[in-house]
Coordinates of C-alpha atoms in Angstrom, one line a residue:
X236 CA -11.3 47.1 7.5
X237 CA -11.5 46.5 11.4
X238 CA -12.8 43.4 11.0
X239 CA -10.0 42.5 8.1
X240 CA -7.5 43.5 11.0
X241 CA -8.7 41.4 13.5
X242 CA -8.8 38.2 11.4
X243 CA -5.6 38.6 10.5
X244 CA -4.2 39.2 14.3
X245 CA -6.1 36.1 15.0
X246 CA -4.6 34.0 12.4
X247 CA -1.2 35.5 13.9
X248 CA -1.6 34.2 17.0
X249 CA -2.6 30.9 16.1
X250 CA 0.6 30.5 13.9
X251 CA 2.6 32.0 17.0
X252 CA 0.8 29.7 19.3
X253 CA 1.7 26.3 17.1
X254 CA 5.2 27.4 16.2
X255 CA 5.6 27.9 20.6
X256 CA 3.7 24.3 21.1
X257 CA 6.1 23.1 18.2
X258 CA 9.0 24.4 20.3
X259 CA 7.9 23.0 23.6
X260 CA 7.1 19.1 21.6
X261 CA 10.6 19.6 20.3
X262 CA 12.5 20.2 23.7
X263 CA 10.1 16.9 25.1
X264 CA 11.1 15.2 22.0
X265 CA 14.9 15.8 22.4
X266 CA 14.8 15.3 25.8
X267 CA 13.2 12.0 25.4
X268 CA 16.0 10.8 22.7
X269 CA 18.7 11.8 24.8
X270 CA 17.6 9.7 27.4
X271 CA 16.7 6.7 25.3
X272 CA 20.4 7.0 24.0
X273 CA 21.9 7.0 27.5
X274 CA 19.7 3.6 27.9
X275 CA 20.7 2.4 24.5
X276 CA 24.5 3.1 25.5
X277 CA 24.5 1.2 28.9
X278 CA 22.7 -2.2 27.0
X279 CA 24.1 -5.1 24.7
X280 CA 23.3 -4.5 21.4
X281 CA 24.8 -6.4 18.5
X282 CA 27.7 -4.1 16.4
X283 CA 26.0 -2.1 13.0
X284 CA 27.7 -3.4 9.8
X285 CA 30.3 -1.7 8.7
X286 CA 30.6 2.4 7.4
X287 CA 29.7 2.2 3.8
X288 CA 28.6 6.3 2.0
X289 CA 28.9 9.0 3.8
X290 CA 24.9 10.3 4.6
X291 CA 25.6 13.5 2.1
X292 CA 26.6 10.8 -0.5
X293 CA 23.6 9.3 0.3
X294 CA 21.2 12.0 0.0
X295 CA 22.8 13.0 -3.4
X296 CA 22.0 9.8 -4.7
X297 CA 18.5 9.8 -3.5
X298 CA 18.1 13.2 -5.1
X299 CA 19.5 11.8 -8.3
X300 CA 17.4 8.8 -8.0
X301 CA 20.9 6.5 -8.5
X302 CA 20.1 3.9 -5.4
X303 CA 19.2 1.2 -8.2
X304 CA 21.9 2.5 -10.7
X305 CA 24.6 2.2 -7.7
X306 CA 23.0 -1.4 -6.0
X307 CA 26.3 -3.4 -7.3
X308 CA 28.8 -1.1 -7.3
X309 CA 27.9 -0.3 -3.3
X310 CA 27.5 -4.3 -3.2
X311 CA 31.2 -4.3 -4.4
X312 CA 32.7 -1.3 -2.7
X313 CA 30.8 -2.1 0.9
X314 CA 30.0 -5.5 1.4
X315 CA 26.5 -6.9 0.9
X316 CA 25.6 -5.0 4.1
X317 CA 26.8 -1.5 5.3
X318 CA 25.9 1.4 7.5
X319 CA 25.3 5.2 6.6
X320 CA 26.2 7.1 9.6
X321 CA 23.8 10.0 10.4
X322 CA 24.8 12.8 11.3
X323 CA 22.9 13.0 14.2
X324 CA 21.2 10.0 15.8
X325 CA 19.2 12.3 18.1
X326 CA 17.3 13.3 15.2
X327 CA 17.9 10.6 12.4
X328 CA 18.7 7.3 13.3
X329 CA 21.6 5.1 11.5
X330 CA 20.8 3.7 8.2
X331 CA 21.3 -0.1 8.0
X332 CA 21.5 -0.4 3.4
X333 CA 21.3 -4.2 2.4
X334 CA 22.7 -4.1 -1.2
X335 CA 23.2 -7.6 -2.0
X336 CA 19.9 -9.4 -4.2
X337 CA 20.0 -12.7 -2.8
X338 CA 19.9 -11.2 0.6
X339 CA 17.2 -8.9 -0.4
X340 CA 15.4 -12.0 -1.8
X341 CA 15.6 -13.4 1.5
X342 CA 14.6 -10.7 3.5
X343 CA 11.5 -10.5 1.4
X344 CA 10.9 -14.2 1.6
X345 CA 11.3 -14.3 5.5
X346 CA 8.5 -10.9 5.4
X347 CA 6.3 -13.0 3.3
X348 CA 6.0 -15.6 5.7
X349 CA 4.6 -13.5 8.1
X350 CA 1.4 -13.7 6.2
X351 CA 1.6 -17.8 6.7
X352 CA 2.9 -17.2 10.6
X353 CA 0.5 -14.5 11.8
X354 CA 1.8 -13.8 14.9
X355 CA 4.9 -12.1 14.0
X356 CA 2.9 -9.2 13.4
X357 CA 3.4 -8.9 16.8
X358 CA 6.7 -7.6 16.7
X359 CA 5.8 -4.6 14.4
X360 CA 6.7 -1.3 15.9
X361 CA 3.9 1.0 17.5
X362 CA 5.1 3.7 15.6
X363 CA 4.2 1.9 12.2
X364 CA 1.1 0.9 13.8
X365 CA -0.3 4.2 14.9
X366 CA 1.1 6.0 11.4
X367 CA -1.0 2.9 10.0
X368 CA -3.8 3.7 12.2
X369 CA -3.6 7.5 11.2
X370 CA -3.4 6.8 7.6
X371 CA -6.4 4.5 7.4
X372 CA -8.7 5.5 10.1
X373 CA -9.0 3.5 13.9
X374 CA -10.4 -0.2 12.9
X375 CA -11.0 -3.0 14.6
X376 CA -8.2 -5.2 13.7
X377 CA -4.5 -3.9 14.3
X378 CA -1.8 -5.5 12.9
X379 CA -0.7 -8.1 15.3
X380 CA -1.3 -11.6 15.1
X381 CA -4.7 -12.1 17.5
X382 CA -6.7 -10.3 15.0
X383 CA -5.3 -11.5 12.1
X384 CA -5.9 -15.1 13.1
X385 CA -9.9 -14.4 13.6
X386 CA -9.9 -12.5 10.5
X387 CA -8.1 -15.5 8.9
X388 CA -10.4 -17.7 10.7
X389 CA -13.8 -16.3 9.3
X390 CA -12.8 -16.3 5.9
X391 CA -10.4 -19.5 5.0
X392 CA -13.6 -21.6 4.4
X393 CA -14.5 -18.7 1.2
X394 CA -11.6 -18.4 0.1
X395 CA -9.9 -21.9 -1.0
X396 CA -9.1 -22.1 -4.1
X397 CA -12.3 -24.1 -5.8
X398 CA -14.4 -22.2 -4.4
X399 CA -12.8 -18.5 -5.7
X400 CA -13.0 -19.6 -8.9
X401 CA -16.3 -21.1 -8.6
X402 CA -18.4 -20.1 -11.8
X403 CA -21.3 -18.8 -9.1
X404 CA -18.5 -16.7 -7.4
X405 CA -17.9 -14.8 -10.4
X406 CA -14.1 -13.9 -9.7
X407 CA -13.1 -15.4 -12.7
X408 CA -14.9 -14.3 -15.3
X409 CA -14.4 -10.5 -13.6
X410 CA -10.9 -10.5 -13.6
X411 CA -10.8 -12.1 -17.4
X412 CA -13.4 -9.3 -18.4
X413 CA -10.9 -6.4 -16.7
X414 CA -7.9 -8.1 -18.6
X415 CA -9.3 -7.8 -21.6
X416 CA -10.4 -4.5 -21.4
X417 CA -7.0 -3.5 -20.5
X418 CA -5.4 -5.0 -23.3
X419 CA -8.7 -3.5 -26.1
X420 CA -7.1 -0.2 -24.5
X421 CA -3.8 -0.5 -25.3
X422 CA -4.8 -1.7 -28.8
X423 CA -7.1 1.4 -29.0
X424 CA -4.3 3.9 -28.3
X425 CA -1.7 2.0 -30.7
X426 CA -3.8 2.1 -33.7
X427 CA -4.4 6.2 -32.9
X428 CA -1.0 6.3 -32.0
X429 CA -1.8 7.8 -28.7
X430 CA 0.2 8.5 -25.3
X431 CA -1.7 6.6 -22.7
X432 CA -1.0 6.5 -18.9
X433 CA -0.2 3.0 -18.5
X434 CA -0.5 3.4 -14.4
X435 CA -4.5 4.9 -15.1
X436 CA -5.3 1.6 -17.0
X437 CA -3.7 -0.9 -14.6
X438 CA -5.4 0.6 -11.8
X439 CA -8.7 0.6 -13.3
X440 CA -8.3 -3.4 -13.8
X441 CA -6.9 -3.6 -10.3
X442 CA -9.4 -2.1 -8.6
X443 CA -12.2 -3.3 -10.2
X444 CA -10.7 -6.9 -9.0
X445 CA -10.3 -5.6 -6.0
X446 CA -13.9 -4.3 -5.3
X447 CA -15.8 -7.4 -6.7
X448 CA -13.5 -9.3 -4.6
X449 CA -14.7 -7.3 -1.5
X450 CA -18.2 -6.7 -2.6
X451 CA -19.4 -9.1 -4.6
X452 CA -20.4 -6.6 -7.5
X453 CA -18.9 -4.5 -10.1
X454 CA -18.9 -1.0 -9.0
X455 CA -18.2 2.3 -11.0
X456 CA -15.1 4.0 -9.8
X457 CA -12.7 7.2 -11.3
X458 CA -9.5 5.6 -11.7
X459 CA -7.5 8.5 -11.4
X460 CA -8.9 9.6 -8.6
X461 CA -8.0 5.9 -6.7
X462 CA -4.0 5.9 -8.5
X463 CA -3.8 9.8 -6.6
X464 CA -5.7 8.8 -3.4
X465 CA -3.1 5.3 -3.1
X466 CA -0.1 7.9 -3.5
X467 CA -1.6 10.6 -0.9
X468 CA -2.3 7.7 1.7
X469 CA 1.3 6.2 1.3
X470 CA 2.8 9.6 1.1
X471 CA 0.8 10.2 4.6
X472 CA 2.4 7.1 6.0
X473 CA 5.5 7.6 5.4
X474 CA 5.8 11.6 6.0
X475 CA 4.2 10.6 9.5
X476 CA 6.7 7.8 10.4
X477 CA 9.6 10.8 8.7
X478 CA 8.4 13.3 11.0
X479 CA 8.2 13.1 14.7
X480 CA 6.2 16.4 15.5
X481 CA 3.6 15.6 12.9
X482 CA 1.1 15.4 15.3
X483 CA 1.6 19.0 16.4
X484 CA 2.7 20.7 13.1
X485 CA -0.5 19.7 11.3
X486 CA -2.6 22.1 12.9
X487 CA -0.1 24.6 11.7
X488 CA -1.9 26.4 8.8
X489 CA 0.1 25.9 5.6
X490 CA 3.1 23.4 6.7
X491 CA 3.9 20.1 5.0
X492 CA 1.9 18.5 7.8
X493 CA -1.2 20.5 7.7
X494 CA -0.8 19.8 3.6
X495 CA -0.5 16.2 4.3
X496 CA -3.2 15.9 6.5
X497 CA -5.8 17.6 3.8
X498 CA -4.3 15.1 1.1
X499 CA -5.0 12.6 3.5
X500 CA -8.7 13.7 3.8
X501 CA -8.9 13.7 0.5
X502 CA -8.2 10.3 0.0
X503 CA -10.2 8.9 2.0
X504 CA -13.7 11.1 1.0
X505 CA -12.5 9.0 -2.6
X506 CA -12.3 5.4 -1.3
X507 CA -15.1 6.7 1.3
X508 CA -18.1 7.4 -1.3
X509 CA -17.2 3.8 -3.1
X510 CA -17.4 1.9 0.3
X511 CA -19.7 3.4 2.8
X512 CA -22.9 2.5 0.4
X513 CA -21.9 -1.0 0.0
X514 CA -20.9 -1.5 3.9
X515 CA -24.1 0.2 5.1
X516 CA -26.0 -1.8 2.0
X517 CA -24.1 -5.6 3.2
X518 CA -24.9 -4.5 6.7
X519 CA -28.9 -3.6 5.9
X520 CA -28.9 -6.9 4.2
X521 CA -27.1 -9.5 7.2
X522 CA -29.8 -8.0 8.8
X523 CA -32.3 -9.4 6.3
X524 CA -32.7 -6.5 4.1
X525 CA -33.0 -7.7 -0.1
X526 CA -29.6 -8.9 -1.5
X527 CA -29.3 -7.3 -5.2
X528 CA -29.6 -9.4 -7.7
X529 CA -25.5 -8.6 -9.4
X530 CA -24.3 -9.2 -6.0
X531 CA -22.2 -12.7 -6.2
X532 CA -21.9 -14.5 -2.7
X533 CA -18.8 -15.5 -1.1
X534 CA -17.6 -11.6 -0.7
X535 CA -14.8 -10.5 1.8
X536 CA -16.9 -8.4 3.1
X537 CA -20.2 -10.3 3.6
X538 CA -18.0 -13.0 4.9
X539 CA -16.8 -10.8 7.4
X540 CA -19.9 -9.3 9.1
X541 CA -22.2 -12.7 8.5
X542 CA -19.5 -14.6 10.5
X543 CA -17.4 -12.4 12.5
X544 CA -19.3 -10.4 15.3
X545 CA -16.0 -8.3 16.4
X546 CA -15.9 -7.2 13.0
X547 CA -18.9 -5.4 13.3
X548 CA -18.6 -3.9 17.0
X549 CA -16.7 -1.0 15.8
X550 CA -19.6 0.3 13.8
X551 CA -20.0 1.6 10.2
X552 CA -16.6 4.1 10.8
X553 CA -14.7 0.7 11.7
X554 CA -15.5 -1.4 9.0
X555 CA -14.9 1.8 6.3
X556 CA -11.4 1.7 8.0
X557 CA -10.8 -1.7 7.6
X558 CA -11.8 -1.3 3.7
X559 CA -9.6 1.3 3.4
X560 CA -6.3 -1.2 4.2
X561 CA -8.5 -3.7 2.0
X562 CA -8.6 -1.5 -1.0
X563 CA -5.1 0.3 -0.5
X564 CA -3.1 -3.0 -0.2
X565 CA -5.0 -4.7 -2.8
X566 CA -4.6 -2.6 -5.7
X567 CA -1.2 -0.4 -5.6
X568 CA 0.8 -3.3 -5.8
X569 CA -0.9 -5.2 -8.5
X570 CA -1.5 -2.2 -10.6
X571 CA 2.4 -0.9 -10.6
X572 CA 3.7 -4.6 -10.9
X573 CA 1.4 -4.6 -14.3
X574 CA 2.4 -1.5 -15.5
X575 CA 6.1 -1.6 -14.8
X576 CA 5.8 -5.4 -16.8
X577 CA 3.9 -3.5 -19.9
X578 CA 6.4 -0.8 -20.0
X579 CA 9.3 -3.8 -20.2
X580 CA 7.6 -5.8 -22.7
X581 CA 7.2 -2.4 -24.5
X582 CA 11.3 -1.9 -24.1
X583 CA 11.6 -5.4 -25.9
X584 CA 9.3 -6.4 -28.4
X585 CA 10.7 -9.1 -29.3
X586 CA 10.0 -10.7 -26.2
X587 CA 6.5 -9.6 -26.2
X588 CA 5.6 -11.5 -29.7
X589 CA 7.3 -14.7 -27.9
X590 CA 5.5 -14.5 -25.2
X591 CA 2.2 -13.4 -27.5
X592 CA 3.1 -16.4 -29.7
X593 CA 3.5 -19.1 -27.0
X594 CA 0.0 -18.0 -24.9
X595 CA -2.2 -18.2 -28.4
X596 CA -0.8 -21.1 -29.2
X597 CA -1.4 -22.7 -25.7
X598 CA -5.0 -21.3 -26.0
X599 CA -5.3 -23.1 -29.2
X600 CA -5.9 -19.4 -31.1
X601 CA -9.3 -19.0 -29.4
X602 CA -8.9 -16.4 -26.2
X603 CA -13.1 -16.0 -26.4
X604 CA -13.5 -19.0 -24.2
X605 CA -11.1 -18.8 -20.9
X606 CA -11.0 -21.1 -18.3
X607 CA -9.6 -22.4 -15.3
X608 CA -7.8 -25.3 -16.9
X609 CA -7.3 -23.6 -20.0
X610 CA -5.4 -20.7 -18.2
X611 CA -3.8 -23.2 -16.2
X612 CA -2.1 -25.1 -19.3
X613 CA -1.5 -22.1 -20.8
X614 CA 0.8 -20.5 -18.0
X615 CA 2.5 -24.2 -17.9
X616 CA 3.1 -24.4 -21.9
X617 CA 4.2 -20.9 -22.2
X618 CA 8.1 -21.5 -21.4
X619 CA 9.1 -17.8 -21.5
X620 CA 6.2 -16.6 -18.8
X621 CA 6.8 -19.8 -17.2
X622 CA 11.1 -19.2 -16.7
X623 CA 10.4 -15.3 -15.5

């Protein structure tokens, strides 16, 4: 019973002691603000669009989940851009809302190109970079342009387009093999008339792309356990770059912070048991250790630590980082852009037998022997996939 007593004093004053630290980062915190205001104030910064919503307004519709719903009419009522005042710009900034689609379009165009012009990375903020950082584990590449250009640098000759679809690369024949596995699924849970989640089977073809693309092999993954471990990572990422006194609320037992921090653990011990034995297997093997015989050459990863020596200074820990980002941005995306077409397709069927129509009969009926060109002419004489 003592001894009960005493642990629970202790856990007392550990809750006491965070909630005091969390007053003392918030006083620093506000402090801070108030002074970068007074320097924002007394400098030449362009004028904010005009008001559009109030910020009540807008958090109704983001509780609603409206914001696609109410795109035009905002884009009619506001302008294509607008302003949502907060409330209180010590604590939430002002909300810049671009509701207009071409402008979106270019927006997105002009962040594309940051991919062909590395060095813009430059101008990302620190505070995405270290929320990036946190979320993924310290590597040896941030996301600024140096790096990205001797990261570029190492792999470009791999990676042209012959040689990724190279029949001794393997790529090919992988990512057919995961599409048509995807597609006997579906067929599987038609006939039986069965609920699938869509999401599960697109990121079980995703990943597997994903991880032959890094490793060179086909590894065995749970691909539930990746779609949750994406969602905990980018939840991480954003609750960090939400939440200014994350870094002193998540040793508070029990808060959102301390709960995002164990998702975030969590996630990683599931891309982390995939990963570690293959980098610790490619690294035994640069160093002239036996090369398996599944393992296809040309890998992202081989590339990297065969060619790259500041790849490999960080250690084992770096390069698991650096997987992490590889795995996390090469997957989500692909996986929800597939599963968000299926469930369109599924909305119009009658699109879906054109589009079924038009790709047999551009593979001539026979979808047992894929190729490069064949896939090629198929995607140019298939006017409805063509047009999207």
């Amino acid at each position: 019973m003592k001894s009960s007593s005493i642990d629970y004093d202790v856990r007392a004053l550990v809750k006491i002691g965070a909630v005091a630290l969390a007053g003392v980062a918030s006083f620093t915190y506000l402090r801070h603000r108030r002074k970068s205001k007074r320097r924002h104030d007394t400098e030449d910064f362009p004028n904010l669009p005009p008001p559009g919503p109030t910020f009540q307004e807008y958090l109704e519709v983001l509780k609603q989940k409206r914001g696609t719903e109410l795109q035009e009419e905002w884009n009619i009522k506001y302008g294509p851009c607008f302003t949502i005042r907060s409330p209180s710009t010590l604590l939430i900034p002002n909300i810049v809302v671009v509701a207009d689609p071409p402008t979106v379009r270019e927006l997105t165009i002009k962040q594309a190109n940051m991919y062909r012009d590395p060095s813009r990375f430059t101008t990302r903020s620190p505070a995405f970079a270290a929320a990036t950082r946190n979320a993924v584990g310290t590597s040896v590449t941030g996301l600024v342009g140096e790096e990205w250009r001797w990261r570029k640098d190492a792999l470009i000759r791999e990676f042209h387009r012959s040689r990724l679809l190279s029949d001794d690369r393997g790529l090919l024949d992988v990512m057919i093999r995961e599409g048509k596995r995807l597609c006997d699924d579906l067929d599987v849970a038609s006939e039986r008339t069965e609920a699938v989640e869509v999401d599960v089977l697109t990121t079980r073809a995703a990943v597997g792309v994903v991880l032959f693309f890094l490793f060179g092999r086909r590894l065995d993954f749970d691909p539930e356990e990746m779609r949750d471990a994406a969602k905990d990572l980018l939840d991480y990422l954003g609750f960090q770059l939400g939440n200014p006194l994350h870094f002193v609320l998540k040793y508070l037992p029990f808060s959102q912070s301390w709960d995002a921090e164990r998702k975030k653990r969590r996630a990683w011990a599931v891309v982390d048991k995939i990963v570690r034995p293959e980098i610790e297997q490619l690294v035994a093997e640069a160093d002239g250790a036996p090369v398996p015989n599944d393992r296809m050459p040309g890998s992202v990863l081989a590339s990297l630590i065969a060619k790259e020596p500041r790849f490999t200074s960080g250690g084992v820990s770096s390069m698991i980082a650096e997987a992490r980002v590889f795995v996390q941005a090469g997957f989500e995306t692909t996986a929800h852009s597939l599963a968000f077409a299926l469930g369109m397709l599924a909305e119009r069927p009658d699109l879906a037998d054109m589009i079924n129509m038009e790709g047999m009969a551009a593979l001539r009926g026979d979808i047992s022997k894929v190729s490069v060109p064949s896939m090629k002419s198929a995607l140019e004489n298939t006017p409805t996939a063509k047009h999207v």
